[in-house]
Short mmCIF file of N, CA, C and O in Angstrom, two decimals:
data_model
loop_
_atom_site.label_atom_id
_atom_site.label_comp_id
_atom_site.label_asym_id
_atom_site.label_seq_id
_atom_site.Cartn_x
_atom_site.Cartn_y
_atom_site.Cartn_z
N UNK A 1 45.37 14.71 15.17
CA UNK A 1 44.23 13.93 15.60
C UNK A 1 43.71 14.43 16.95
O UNK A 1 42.51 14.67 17.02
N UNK A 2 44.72 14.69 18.34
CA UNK A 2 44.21 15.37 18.93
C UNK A 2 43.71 16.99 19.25
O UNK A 2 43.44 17.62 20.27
N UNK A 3 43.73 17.18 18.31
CA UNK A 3 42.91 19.12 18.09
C UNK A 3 41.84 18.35 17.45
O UNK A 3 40.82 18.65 18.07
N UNK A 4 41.53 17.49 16.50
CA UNK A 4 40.18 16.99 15.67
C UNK A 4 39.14 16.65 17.31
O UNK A 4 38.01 17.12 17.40
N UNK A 5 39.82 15.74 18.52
CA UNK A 5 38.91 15.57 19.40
C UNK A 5 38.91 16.60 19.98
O UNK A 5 37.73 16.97 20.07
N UNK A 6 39.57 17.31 20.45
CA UNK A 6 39.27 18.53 20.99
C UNK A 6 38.34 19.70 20.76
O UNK A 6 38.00 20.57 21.56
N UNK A 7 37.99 19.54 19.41
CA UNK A 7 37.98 20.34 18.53
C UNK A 7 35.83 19.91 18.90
O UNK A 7 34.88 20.69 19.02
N UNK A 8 35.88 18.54 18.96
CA UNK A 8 34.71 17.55 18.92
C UNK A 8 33.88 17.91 20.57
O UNK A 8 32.74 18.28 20.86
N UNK A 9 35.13 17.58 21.38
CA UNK A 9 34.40 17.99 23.15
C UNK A 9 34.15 19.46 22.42
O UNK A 9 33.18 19.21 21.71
N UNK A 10 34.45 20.69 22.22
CA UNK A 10 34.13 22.05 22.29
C UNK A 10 32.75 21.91 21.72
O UNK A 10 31.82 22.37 22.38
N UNK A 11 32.53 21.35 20.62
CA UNK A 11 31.27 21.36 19.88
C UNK A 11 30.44 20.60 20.77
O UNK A 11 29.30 20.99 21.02
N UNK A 12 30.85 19.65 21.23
CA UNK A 12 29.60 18.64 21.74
C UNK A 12 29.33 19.27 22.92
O UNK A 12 28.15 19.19 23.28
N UNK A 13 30.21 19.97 23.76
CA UNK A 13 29.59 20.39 25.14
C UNK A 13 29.23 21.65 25.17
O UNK A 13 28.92 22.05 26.29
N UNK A 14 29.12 23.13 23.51
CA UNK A 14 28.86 23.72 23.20
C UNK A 14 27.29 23.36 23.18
O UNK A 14 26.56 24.05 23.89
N UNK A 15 26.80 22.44 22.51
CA UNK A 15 25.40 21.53 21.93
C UNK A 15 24.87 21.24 22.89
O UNK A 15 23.66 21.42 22.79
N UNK A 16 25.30 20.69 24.23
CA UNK A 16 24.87 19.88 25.45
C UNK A 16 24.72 21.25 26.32
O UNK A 16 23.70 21.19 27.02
N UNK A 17 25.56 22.69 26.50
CA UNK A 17 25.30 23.10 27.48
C UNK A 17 24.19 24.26 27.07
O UNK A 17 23.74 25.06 27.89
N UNK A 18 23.75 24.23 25.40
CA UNK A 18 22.62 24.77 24.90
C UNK A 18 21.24 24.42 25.05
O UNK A 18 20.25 25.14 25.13
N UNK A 19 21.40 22.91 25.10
CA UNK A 19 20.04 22.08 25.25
C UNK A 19 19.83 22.21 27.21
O UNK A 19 18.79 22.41 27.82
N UNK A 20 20.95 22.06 27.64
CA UNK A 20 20.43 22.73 29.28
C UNK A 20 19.84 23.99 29.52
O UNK A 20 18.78 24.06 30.14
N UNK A 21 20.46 25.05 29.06
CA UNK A 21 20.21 26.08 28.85
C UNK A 21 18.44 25.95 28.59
O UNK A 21 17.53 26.16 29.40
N UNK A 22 18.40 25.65 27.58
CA UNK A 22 17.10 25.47 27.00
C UNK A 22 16.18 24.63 28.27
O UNK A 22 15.29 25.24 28.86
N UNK A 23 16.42 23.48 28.54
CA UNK A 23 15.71 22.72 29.35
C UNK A 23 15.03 23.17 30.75
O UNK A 23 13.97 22.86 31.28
N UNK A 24 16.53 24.38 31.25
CA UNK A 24 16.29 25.01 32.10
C UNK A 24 15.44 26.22 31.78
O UNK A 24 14.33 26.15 32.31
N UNK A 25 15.54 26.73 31.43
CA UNK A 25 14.59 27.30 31.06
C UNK A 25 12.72 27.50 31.13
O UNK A 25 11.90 28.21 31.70
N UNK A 26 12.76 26.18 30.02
CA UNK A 26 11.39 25.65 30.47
C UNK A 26 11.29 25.23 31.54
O UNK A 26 10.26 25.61 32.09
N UNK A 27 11.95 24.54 32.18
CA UNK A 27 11.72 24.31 33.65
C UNK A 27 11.13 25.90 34.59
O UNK A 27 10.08 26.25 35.12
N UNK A 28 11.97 26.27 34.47
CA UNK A 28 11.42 27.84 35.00
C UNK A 28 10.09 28.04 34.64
O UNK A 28 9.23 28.30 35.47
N UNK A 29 9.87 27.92 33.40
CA UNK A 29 8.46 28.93 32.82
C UNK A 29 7.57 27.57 33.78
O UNK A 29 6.69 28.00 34.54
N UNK A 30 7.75 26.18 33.77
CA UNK A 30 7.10 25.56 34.31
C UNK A 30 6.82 25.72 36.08
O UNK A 30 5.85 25.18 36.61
N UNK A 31 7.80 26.53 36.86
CA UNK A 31 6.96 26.98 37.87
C UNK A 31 7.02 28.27 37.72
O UNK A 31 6.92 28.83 38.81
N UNK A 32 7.10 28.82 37.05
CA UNK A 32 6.68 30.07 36.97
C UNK A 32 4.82 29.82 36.72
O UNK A 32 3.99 30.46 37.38
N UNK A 33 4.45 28.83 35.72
CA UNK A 33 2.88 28.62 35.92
C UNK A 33 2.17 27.57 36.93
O UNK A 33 1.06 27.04 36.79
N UNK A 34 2.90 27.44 37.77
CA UNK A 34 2.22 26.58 38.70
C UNK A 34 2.59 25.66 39.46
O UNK A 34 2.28 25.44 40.63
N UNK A 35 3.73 24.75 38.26
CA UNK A 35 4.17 23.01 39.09
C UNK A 35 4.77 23.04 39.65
O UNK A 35 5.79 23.72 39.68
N UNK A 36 4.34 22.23 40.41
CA UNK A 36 5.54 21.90 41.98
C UNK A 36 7.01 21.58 41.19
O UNK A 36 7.21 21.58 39.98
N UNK A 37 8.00 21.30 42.32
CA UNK A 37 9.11 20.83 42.01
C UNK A 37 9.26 19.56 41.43
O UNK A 37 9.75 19.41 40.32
N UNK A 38 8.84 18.58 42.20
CA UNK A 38 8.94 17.43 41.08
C UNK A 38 8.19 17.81 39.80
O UNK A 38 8.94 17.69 38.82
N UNK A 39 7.15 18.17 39.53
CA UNK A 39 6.92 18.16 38.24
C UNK A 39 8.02 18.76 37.11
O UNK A 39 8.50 18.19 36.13
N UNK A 40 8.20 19.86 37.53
CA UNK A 40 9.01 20.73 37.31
C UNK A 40 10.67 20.04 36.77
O UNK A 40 10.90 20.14 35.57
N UNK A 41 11.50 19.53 37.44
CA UNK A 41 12.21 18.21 37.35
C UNK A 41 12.37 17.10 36.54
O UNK A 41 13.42 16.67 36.05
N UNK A 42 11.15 16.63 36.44
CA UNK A 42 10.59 15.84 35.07
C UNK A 42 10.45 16.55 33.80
O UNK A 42 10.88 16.13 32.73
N UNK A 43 9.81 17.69 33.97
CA UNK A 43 9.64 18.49 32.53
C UNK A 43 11.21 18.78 32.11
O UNK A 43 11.64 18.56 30.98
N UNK A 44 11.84 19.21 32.98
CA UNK A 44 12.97 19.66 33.04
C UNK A 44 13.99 18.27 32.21
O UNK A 44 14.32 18.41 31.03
N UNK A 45 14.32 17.29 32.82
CA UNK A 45 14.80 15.52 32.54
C UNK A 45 13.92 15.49 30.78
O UNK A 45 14.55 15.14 29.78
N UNK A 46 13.28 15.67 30.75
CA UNK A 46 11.79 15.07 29.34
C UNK A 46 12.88 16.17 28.48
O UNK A 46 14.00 15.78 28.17
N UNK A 47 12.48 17.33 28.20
CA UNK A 47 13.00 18.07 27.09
C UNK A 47 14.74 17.81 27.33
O UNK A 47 15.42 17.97 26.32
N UNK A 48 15.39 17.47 28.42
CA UNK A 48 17.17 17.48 27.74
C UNK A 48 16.79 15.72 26.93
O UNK A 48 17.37 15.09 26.04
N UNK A 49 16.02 15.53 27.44
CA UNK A 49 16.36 13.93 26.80
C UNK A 49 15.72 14.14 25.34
O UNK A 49 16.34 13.91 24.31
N UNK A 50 14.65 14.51 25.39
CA UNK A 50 14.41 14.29 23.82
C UNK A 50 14.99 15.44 22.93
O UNK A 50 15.45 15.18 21.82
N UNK A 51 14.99 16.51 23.34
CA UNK A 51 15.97 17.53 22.49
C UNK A 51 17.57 16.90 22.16
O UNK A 51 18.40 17.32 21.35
N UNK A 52 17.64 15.87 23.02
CA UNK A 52 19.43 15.40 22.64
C UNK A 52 19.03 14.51 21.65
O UNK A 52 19.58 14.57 20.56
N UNK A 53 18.04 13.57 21.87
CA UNK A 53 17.34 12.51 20.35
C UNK A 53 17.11 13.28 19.46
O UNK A 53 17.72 12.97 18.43
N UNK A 54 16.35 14.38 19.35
CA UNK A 54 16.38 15.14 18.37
C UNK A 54 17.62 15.71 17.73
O UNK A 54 17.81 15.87 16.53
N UNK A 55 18.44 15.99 18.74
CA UNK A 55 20.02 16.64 18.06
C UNK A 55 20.55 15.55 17.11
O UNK A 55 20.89 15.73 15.94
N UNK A 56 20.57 14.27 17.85
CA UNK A 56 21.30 13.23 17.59
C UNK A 56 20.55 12.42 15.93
O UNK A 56 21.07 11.97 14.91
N UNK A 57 19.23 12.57 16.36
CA UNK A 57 18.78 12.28 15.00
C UNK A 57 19.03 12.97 13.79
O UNK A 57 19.46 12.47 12.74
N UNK A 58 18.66 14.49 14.06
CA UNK A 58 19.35 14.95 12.92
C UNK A 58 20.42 15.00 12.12
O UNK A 58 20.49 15.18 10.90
N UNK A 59 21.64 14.77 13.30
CA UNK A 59 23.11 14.86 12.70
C UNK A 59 23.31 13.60 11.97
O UNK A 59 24.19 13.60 11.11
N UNK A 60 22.34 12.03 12.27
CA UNK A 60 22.45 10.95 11.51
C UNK A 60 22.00 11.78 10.29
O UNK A 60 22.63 12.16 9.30
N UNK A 61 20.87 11.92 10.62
CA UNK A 61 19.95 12.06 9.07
C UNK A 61 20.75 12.91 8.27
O UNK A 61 20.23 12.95 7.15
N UNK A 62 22.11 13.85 8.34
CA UNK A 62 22.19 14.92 7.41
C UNK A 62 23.39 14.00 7.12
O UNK A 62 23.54 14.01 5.90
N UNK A 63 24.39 13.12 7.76
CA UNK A 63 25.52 12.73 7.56
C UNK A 63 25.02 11.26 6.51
O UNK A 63 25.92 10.66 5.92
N UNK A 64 23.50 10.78 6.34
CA UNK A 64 23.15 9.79 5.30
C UNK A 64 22.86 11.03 4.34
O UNK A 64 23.20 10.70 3.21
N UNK A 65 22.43 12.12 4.36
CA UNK A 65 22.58 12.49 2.99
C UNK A 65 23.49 13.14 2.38
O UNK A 65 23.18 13.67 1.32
N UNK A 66 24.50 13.24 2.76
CA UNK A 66 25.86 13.71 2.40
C UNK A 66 26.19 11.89 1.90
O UNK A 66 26.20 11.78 0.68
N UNK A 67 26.37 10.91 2.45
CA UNK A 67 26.92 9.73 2.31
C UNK A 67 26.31 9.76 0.41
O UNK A 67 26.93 9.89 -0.65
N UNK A 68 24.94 9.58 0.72
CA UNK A 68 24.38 8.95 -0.14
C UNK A 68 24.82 10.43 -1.74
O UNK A 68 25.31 10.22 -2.85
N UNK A 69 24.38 11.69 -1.12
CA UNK A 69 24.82 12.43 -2.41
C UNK A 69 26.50 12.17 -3.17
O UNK A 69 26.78 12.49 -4.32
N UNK A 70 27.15 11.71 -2.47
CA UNK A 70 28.81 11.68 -2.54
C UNK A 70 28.86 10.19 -3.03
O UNK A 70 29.94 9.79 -3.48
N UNK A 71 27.37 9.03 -2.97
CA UNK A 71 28.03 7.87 -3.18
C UNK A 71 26.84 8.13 -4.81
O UNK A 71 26.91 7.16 -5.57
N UNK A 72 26.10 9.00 -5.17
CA UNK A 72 25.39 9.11 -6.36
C UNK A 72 26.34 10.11 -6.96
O UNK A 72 26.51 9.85 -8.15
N UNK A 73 27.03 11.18 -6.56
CA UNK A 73 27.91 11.76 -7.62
C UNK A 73 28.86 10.74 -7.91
O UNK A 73 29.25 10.80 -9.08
N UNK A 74 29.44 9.64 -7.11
CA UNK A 74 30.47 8.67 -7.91
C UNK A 74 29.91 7.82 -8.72
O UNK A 74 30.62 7.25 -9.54
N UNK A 75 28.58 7.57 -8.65
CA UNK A 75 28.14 6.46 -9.75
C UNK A 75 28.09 7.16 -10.99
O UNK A 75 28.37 6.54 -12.02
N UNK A 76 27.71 8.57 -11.07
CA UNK A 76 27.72 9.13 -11.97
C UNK A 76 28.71 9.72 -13.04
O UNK A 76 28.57 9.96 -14.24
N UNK A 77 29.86 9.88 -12.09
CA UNK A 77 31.12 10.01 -12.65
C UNK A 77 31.52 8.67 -13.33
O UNK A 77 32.20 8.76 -14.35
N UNK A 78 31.20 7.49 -12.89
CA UNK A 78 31.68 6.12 -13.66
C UNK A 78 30.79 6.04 -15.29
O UNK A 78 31.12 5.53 -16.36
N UNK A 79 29.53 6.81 -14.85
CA UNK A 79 28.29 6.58 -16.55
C UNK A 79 28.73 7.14 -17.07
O UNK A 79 28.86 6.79 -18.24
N UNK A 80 29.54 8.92 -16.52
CA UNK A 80 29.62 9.95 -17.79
C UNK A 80 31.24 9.72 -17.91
O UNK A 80 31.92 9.72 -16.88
N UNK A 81 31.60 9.60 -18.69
CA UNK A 81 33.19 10.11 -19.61
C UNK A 81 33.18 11.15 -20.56
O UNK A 81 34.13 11.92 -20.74
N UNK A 82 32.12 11.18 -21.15
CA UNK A 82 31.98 12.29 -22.10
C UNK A 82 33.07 13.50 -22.30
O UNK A 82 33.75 13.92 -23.24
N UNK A 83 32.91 13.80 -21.04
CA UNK A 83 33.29 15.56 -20.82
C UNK A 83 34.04 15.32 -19.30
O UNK A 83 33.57 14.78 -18.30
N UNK A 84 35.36 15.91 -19.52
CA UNK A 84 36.18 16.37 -19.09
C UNK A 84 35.32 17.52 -17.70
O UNK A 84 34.98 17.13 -16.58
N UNK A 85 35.20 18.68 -18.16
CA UNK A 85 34.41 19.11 -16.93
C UNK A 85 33.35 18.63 -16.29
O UNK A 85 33.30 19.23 -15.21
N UNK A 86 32.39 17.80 -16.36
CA UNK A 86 31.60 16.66 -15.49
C UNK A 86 32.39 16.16 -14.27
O UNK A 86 31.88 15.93 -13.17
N UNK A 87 33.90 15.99 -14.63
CA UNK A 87 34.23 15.09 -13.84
C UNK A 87 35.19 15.90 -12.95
O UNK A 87 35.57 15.67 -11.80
N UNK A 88 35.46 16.86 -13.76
CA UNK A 88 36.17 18.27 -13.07
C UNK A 88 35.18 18.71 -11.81
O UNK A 88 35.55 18.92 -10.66
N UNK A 89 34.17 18.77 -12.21
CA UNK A 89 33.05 19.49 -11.44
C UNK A 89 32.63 18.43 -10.33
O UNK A 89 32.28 18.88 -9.24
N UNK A 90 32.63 17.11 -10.52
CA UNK A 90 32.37 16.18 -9.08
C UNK A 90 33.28 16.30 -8.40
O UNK A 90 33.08 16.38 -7.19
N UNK A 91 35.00 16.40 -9.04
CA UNK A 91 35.66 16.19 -7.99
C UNK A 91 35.75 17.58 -7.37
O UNK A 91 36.82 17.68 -6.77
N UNK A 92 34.91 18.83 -7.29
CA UNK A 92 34.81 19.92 -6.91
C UNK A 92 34.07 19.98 -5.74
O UNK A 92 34.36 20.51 -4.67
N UNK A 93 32.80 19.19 -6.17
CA UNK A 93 31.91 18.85 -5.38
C UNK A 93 32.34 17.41 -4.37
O UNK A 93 31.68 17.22 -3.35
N UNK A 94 33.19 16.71 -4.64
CA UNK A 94 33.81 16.18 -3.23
C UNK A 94 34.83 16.93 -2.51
O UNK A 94 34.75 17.23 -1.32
N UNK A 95 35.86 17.23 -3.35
CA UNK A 95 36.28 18.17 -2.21
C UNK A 95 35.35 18.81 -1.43
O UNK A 95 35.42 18.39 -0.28
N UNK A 96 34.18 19.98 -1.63
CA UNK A 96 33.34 20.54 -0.34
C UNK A 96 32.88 19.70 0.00
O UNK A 96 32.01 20.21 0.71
N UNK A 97 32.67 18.24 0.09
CA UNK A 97 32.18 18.05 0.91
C UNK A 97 32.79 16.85 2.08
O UNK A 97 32.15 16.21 2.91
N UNK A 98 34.50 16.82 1.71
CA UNK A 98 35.64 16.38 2.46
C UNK A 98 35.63 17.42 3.05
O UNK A 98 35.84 17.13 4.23
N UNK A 99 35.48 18.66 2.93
CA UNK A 99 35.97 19.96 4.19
C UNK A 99 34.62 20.13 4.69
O UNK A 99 34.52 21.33 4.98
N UNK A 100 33.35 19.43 4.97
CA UNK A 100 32.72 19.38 6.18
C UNK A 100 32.76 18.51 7.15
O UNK A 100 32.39 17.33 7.17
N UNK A 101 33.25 19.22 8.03
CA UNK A 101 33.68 18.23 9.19
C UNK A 101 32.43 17.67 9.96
O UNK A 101 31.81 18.50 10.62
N UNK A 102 32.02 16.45 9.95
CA UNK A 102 30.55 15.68 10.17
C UNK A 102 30.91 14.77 11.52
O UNK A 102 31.62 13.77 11.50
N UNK A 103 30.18 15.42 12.86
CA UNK A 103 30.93 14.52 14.29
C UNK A 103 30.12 13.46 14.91
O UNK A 103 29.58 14.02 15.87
N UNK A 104 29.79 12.35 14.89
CA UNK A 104 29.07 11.71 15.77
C UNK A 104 29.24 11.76 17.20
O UNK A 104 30.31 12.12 17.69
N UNK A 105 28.20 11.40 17.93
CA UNK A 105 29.00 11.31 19.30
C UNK A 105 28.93 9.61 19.77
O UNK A 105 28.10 8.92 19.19
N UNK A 106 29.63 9.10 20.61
CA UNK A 106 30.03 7.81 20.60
C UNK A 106 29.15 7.01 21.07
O UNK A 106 29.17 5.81 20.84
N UNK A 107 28.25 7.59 21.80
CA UNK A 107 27.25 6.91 22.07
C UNK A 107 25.86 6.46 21.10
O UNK A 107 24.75 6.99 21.11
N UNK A 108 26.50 4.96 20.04
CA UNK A 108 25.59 4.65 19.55
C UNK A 108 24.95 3.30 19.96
O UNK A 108 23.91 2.91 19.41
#
């Protein structure tokens, strides 16, 4: 359990010190064309904040469609009996998708 969090800080402050990276950045190009420092500061504050909503939104949005594909392959496995490989083949398709490791961060 502790290598799984460990494992979680590497990724999350991998993600966080990309979106600085990035933020800084534009900050630069922003006096590089002109703005003072405070402006500059703000532009700088504006893109880490919404690029982290954006991070953060996405990782919801992909971890509901993993939920929801994994909770429609089980309904489907309950309609079909038919065939033996149908059901071979979902539980194929849950296993991959028990070995993606999906991280929130705690701040919800």
């Amino acid at each position: 359990m502790y290598l799984k969090k460990f494992e979680y800080f590497i990724l999350d402050s991998s993600v966080a010190g990309t979106l600085l990276l990035m933020a800084l950045a534009i900050r630069i190009e922003a006096i590089n064309a002109g703005f003072d420092q405070f402006s500059s500061n703000i532009i700088f504050i504006s893109v880490f904040i919404i690029s982290t909503g954006l991070y953060i939104s996405m990782q919801i949005a992909l971890y509901e469609i993993i939920i929801y594909l994994c909770h429609h392959s089980k309904s489907l496995s309950i309609h079909e009996h038919l065939n033996d490989s149908v059901i071979a083949l979902e539980q194929a398709f849950m296993y991959i998708f028990r070995s993606i490791p999906v991280h929130f961060p705690a701040a919800y």
